[in-house]
């Protein structure tokens, strides 16, 4: 239940990006990111990402796709729940609240979140990348958590931008074993290898998606944007929990 663009970008970044200093922090060429995104939007799929010379462009494509979803991965409905959990001072209470919020996400959102967090944990562990928990939390706060409404006011933007990294930091602090349970990964298998196998055997789950910006989906508290994208384009999304 993970969008194909996310899978392909993460696979390529893990092949070539885990030795890059400042991965995800160093910007890629906006023009090339836009060109790749437009090809995907037009239903032409992505070119082989191995041919994209600058790995930072692939990082930019992934961040752009997630940031411009109609609804952030944590959904508008659960935004406040995630923020409140991330702001709790008691670590045990914060973790319990975050885990409860994760369980309430629609399955495509939860699967995609687990996939991305496992990837970011590997980035965080790479000494070459020099991207620790704080750096990744700041970079991915707007991307994963986003804002509480589609059109936030300047005051909301200022307040929520300060809160977003605290949620991502808590997500990154959860164990690999916790996240792997959602993707059914065993032992120390590399997640990208597992997903590659799934692409070959269950390709219908990973068909190119029409960009969410190009579609109008109904907004309901239980329907995340990723779920809507998969439902609209592959017919395989499960009923949100």
Short mmCIF file of C-alpha atoms in Angstrom, two decimals:
data_model
loop_
_atom_site.label_atom_id
_atom_site.label_comp_id
_atom_site.label_asym_id
_atom_site.label_seq_id
_atom_site.Cartn_x
_atom_site.Cartn_y
_atom_site.Cartn_z
CA UNK A 1 0.00 0.00 0.00
CA UNK A 2 2.91 2.36 -0.75
CA UNK A 3 2.91 4.74 -3.75
CA UNK A 4 5.26 3.57 -6.48
CA UNK A 5 7.10 6.90 -6.66
CA UNK A 6 7.99 6.63 -2.96
CA UNK A 7 9.27 3.08 -3.41
CA UNK A 8 11.40 3.93 -6.45
CA UNK A 9 12.91 7.06 -4.91
CA UNK A 10 13.80 5.34 -1.64
CA UNK A 11 15.35 2.38 -3.45
CA UNK A 12 17.56 4.68 -5.53
CA UNK A 13 18.56 6.83 -2.57
CA UNK A 14 19.58 3.75 -0.61
CA UNK A 15 21.70 2.57 -3.53
CA UNK A 16 23.63 5.81 -3.99
CA UNK A 17 22.80 8.28 -1.26
CA UNK A 18 23.88 6.78 2.02
CA UNK A 19 27.41 8.13 1.57
CA UNK A 20 26.31 11.66 0.63
CA UNK A 21 26.94 14.37 3.21
CA UNK A 22 23.77 16.29 3.98
CA UNK A 23 21.44 13.97 2.09
CA UNK A 24 17.91 15.46 2.09
CA UNK A 25 19.31 18.76 3.37
CA UNK A 26 21.27 19.65 0.22
CA UNK A 27 18.78 20.77 -2.45
CA UNK A 28 18.60 19.27 -5.92
CA UNK A 29 17.92 21.19 -9.12
CA UNK A 30 14.32 22.42 -8.94
CA UNK A 31 13.96 22.37 -12.72
CA UNK A 32 14.85 18.69 -13.01
CA UNK A 33 12.63 17.79 -10.04
CA UNK A 34 9.75 19.58 -11.75
CA UNK A 35 10.40 17.82 -15.06
CA UNK A 36 10.40 14.39 -13.40
CA UNK A 37 7.25 15.20 -11.46
CA UNK A 38 5.45 16.41 -14.61
CA UNK A 39 6.27 13.16 -16.43
CA UNK A 40 4.82 11.24 -13.51
CA UNK A 41 1.73 13.47 -13.43
CA UNK A 42 1.12 12.86 -17.14
CA UNK A 43 1.07 9.12 -16.47
CA UNK A 44 4.34 8.45 -18.27
CA UNK A 45 5.93 7.00 -15.16
CA UNK A 46 9.42 7.78 -13.96
CA UNK A 47 12.53 7.37 -16.10
CA UNK A 48 15.13 5.00 -14.60
CA UNK A 49 16.24 6.97 -11.58
CA UNK A 50 19.71 5.48 -11.92
CA UNK A 51 20.11 7.81 -14.90
CA UNK A 52 19.44 10.88 -12.76
CA UNK A 53 22.99 12.03 -12.13
CA UNK A 54 22.38 14.03 -8.96
CA UNK A 55 20.97 11.91 -6.13
CA UNK A 56 19.81 15.12 -4.43
CA UNK A 57 17.31 15.51 -7.29
CA UNK A 58 15.79 12.14 -6.38
CA UNK A 59 15.58 13.29 -2.75
CA UNK A 60 13.89 16.48 -3.90
CA UNK A 61 11.38 14.49 -5.95
CA UNK A 62 10.42 12.37 -2.95
CA UNK A 63 10.03 15.36 -0.66
CA UNK A 64 8.05 17.28 -3.29
CA UNK A 65 5.64 14.37 -3.85
CA UNK A 66 4.96 13.94 -0.12
CA UNK A 67 4.75 17.65 0.60
CA UNK A 68 2.20 18.27 -2.16
CA UNK A 69 -0.21 15.48 -1.33
CA UNK A 70 -3.73 16.78 -0.84
CA UNK A 71 -3.40 15.73 2.78
CA UNK A 72 -0.24 15.03 4.82
CA UNK A 73 0.63 11.44 5.70
CA UNK A 74 -0.61 11.89 9.27
CA UNK A 75 -3.91 13.29 7.87
CA UNK A 76 -5.75 16.45 8.90
CA UNK A 77 -8.05 14.43 11.14
CA UNK A 78 -5.18 13.07 13.26
CA UNK A 79 -2.88 16.09 13.03
CA UNK A 80 -3.71 17.43 16.50
CA UNK A 81 -3.43 13.93 17.99
CA UNK A 82 0.10 13.53 16.63
CA UNK A 83 1.12 17.03 17.71
CA UNK A 84 -0.22 16.56 21.24
CA UNK A 85 1.57 13.23 21.52
CA UNK A 86 4.84 14.70 20.30
CA UNK A 87 4.65 17.56 22.80
CA UNK A 88 4.20 15.36 25.88
CA UNK A 89 7.16 15.69 28.21
CA UNK A 90 6.80 12.22 29.69
CA UNK A 91 8.58 9.97 27.18
CA UNK A 92 6.56 6.83 27.98
CA UNK A 93 3.26 8.69 27.67
CA UNK A 94 4.43 10.35 24.45
CA UNK A 95 5.42 7.04 22.87
CA UNK A 96 2.14 5.41 23.89
CA UNK A 97 0.15 8.29 22.42
CA UNK A 98 2.17 8.32 19.18
CA UNK A 99 1.71 4.56 18.74
CA UNK A 100 -2.04 4.91 19.29
CA UNK A 101 -2.19 7.66 16.66
CA UNK A 102 -0.23 5.51 14.18
CA UNK A 103 -2.70 2.66 14.69
CA UNK A 104 -5.55 5.00 13.75
CA UNK A 105 -4.04 5.95 10.37
CA UNK A 106 -5.52 4.47 7.18
CA UNK A 107 -3.43 1.47 6.14
CA UNK A 108 -1.80 3.10 3.06
CA UNK A 109 -0.73 6.06 5.20
CA UNK A 110 0.60 3.80 7.94
CA UNK A 111 2.46 1.55 5.50
CA UNK A 112 4.00 4.53 3.73
CA UNK A 113 4.96 6.16 7.04
CA UNK A 114 6.63 2.94 8.23
CA UNK A 115 8.51 2.59 4.94
CA UNK A 116 9.80 6.17 5.07
CA UNK A 117 10.76 6.10 8.76
CA UNK A 118 12.73 2.86 8.33
CA UNK A 119 14.55 4.51 5.44
CA UNK A 120 15.29 7.65 7.44
CA UNK A 121 16.59 5.56 10.33
CA UNK A 122 19.13 4.04 7.95
CA UNK A 123 20.10 7.53 6.78
CA UNK A 124 20.46 8.56 10.41
CA UNK A 125 22.79 5.61 11.11
CA UNK A 126 25.08 6.42 8.20
CA UNK A 127 28.12 8.33 9.52
CA UNK A 128 28.83 9.65 6.02
CA UNK A 129 25.47 11.42 5.74
CA UNK A 130 25.91 13.46 8.92
CA UNK A 131 22.13 13.66 9.26
CA UNK A 132 21.19 13.04 12.87
CA UNK A 133 17.73 12.85 14.41
CA UNK A 134 17.45 16.61 14.82
CA UNK A 135 18.47 17.34 11.22
CA UNK A 136 16.05 14.81 9.74
CA UNK A 137 13.26 15.94 12.06
CA UNK A 138 13.59 19.53 10.85
CA UNK A 139 13.73 18.49 7.19
CA UNK A 140 10.79 16.08 7.31
CA UNK A 141 8.53 17.94 9.74
CA UNK A 142 6.77 19.88 6.96
CA UNK A 143 6.87 16.83 4.67
CA UNK A 144 5.41 14.14 6.94
CA UNK A 145 3.38 16.11 9.49
CA UNK A 146 2.48 19.20 7.50
CA UNK A 147 -0.24 21.54 8.70
CA UNK A 148 -3.62 20.98 10.32
CA UNK A 149 -5.66 22.50 7.48
CA UNK A 150 -5.23 22.87 3.71
CA UNK A 151 -4.74 26.65 3.90
CA UNK A 152 -3.12 27.56 7.23
CA UNK A 153 -2.92 31.15 8.37
CA UNK A 154 0.48 32.77 8.94
CA UNK A 155 0.00 32.29 12.69
CA UNK A 156 -0.79 28.59 12.21
CA UNK A 157 2.22 28.16 9.93
CA UNK A 158 4.55 29.68 12.51
CA UNK A 159 3.12 27.65 15.41
CA UNK A 160 2.84 24.33 13.61
CA UNK A 161 6.24 24.57 11.91
CA UNK A 162 7.81 24.70 15.38
CA UNK A 163 5.80 21.63 16.48
CA UNK A 164 6.31 19.40 13.44
CA UNK A 165 9.93 18.33 14.15
CA UNK A 166 8.98 17.10 17.63
CA UNK A 167 6.54 14.62 16.10
CA UNK A 168 9.07 13.36 13.53
CA UNK A 169 11.71 13.04 16.25
CA UNK A 170 9.36 10.82 18.23
CA UNK A 171 8.57 8.74 15.14
CA UNK A 172 12.27 8.27 14.44
CA UNK A 173 12.91 7.23 18.03
CA UNK A 174 10.57 4.22 17.77
CA UNK A 175 12.42 0.96 17.18
CA UNK A 176 12.97 -0.64 13.80
CA UNK A 177 11.10 -3.69 15.08
CA UNK A 178 8.05 -1.56 15.74
CA UNK A 179 7.99 -0.18 12.20
CA UNK A 180 8.85 -3.48 10.52
CA UNK A 181 5.71 -5.12 11.88
CA UNK A 182 3.63 -3.02 9.47
CA UNK A 183 5.67 -4.18 6.47
CA UNK A 184 6.19 -7.77 7.59
CA UNK A 185 9.95 -7.57 7.30
CA UNK A 186 11.85 -10.38 8.97
CA UNK A 187 15.17 -10.18 10.76
CA UNK A 188 17.62 -7.74 9.11
CA UNK A 189 16.31 -7.83 5.56
CA UNK A 190 16.77 -4.60 3.65
CA UNK A 191 13.33 -3.10 3.13
CA UNK A 192 14.05 -2.08 -0.45
CA UNK A 193 14.77 -5.70 -1.39
CA UNK A 194 11.47 -6.78 0.08
CA UNK A 195 9.61 -4.10 -1.81
CA UNK A 196 11.40 -4.97 -5.06
CA UNK A 197 10.15 -8.53 -4.67
CA UNK A 198 6.64 -7.27 -4.09
CA UNK A 199 6.82 -5.16 -7.24
CA UNK A 200 7.62 -8.26 -9.29
CA UNK A 201 4.95 -10.44 -7.74
CA UNK A 202 2.20 -7.96 -6.89
CA UNK A 203 2.73 -5.20 -9.43
CA UNK A 204 -0.86 -4.05 -9.30
CA UNK A 205 -0.18 -2.48 -5.90
CA UNK A 206 2.60 -0.35 -7.34
CA UNK A 207 1.26 0.91 -10.66
CA UNK A 208 2.14 4.54 -11.42
CA UNK A 209 -0.25 6.83 -9.62
CA UNK A 210 -1.92 9.90 -11.02
CA UNK A 211 -0.59 12.84 -9.05
CA UNK A 212 -2.94 13.80 -6.20
CA UNK A 213 -2.69 17.44 -7.26
CA UNK A 214 -4.47 16.53 -10.49
CA UNK A 215 -7.45 14.85 -8.85
CA UNK A 216 -10.29 15.96 -6.64
CA UNK A 217 -10.87 13.57 -3.77
CA UNK A 218 -13.51 13.76 -1.09
CA UNK A 219 -12.10 14.70 2.30
CA UNK A 220 -13.37 12.59 5.14
CA UNK A 221 -11.74 12.12 8.53
CA UNK A 222 -10.98 8.47 7.78
CA UNK A 223 -9.73 8.92 4.23
CA UNK A 224 -6.10 9.95 3.87
CA UNK A 225 -4.79 11.32 0.62
CA UNK A 226 -2.53 8.33 -0.03
CA UNK A 227 -5.49 6.01 0.47
CA UNK A 228 -7.49 8.08 -2.01
CA UNK A 229 -4.69 8.00 -4.56
CA UNK A 230 -4.35 4.23 -4.39
CA UNK A 231 -8.11 3.69 -4.48
CA UNK A 232 -8.56 5.98 -7.45
CA UNK A 233 -5.72 4.54 -9.48
CA UNK A 234 -5.19 0.90 -8.58
CA UNK A 235 -8.34 -0.18 -6.83
CA UNK A 236 -6.30 -1.94 -4.19
CA UNK A 237 -6.44 0.29 -1.15
CA UNK A 238 -7.89 -1.33 1.91
CA UNK A 239 -10.64 0.16 3.97
CA UNK A 240 -9.14 2.73 6.34
CA UNK A 241 -8.95 1.60 9.96
#
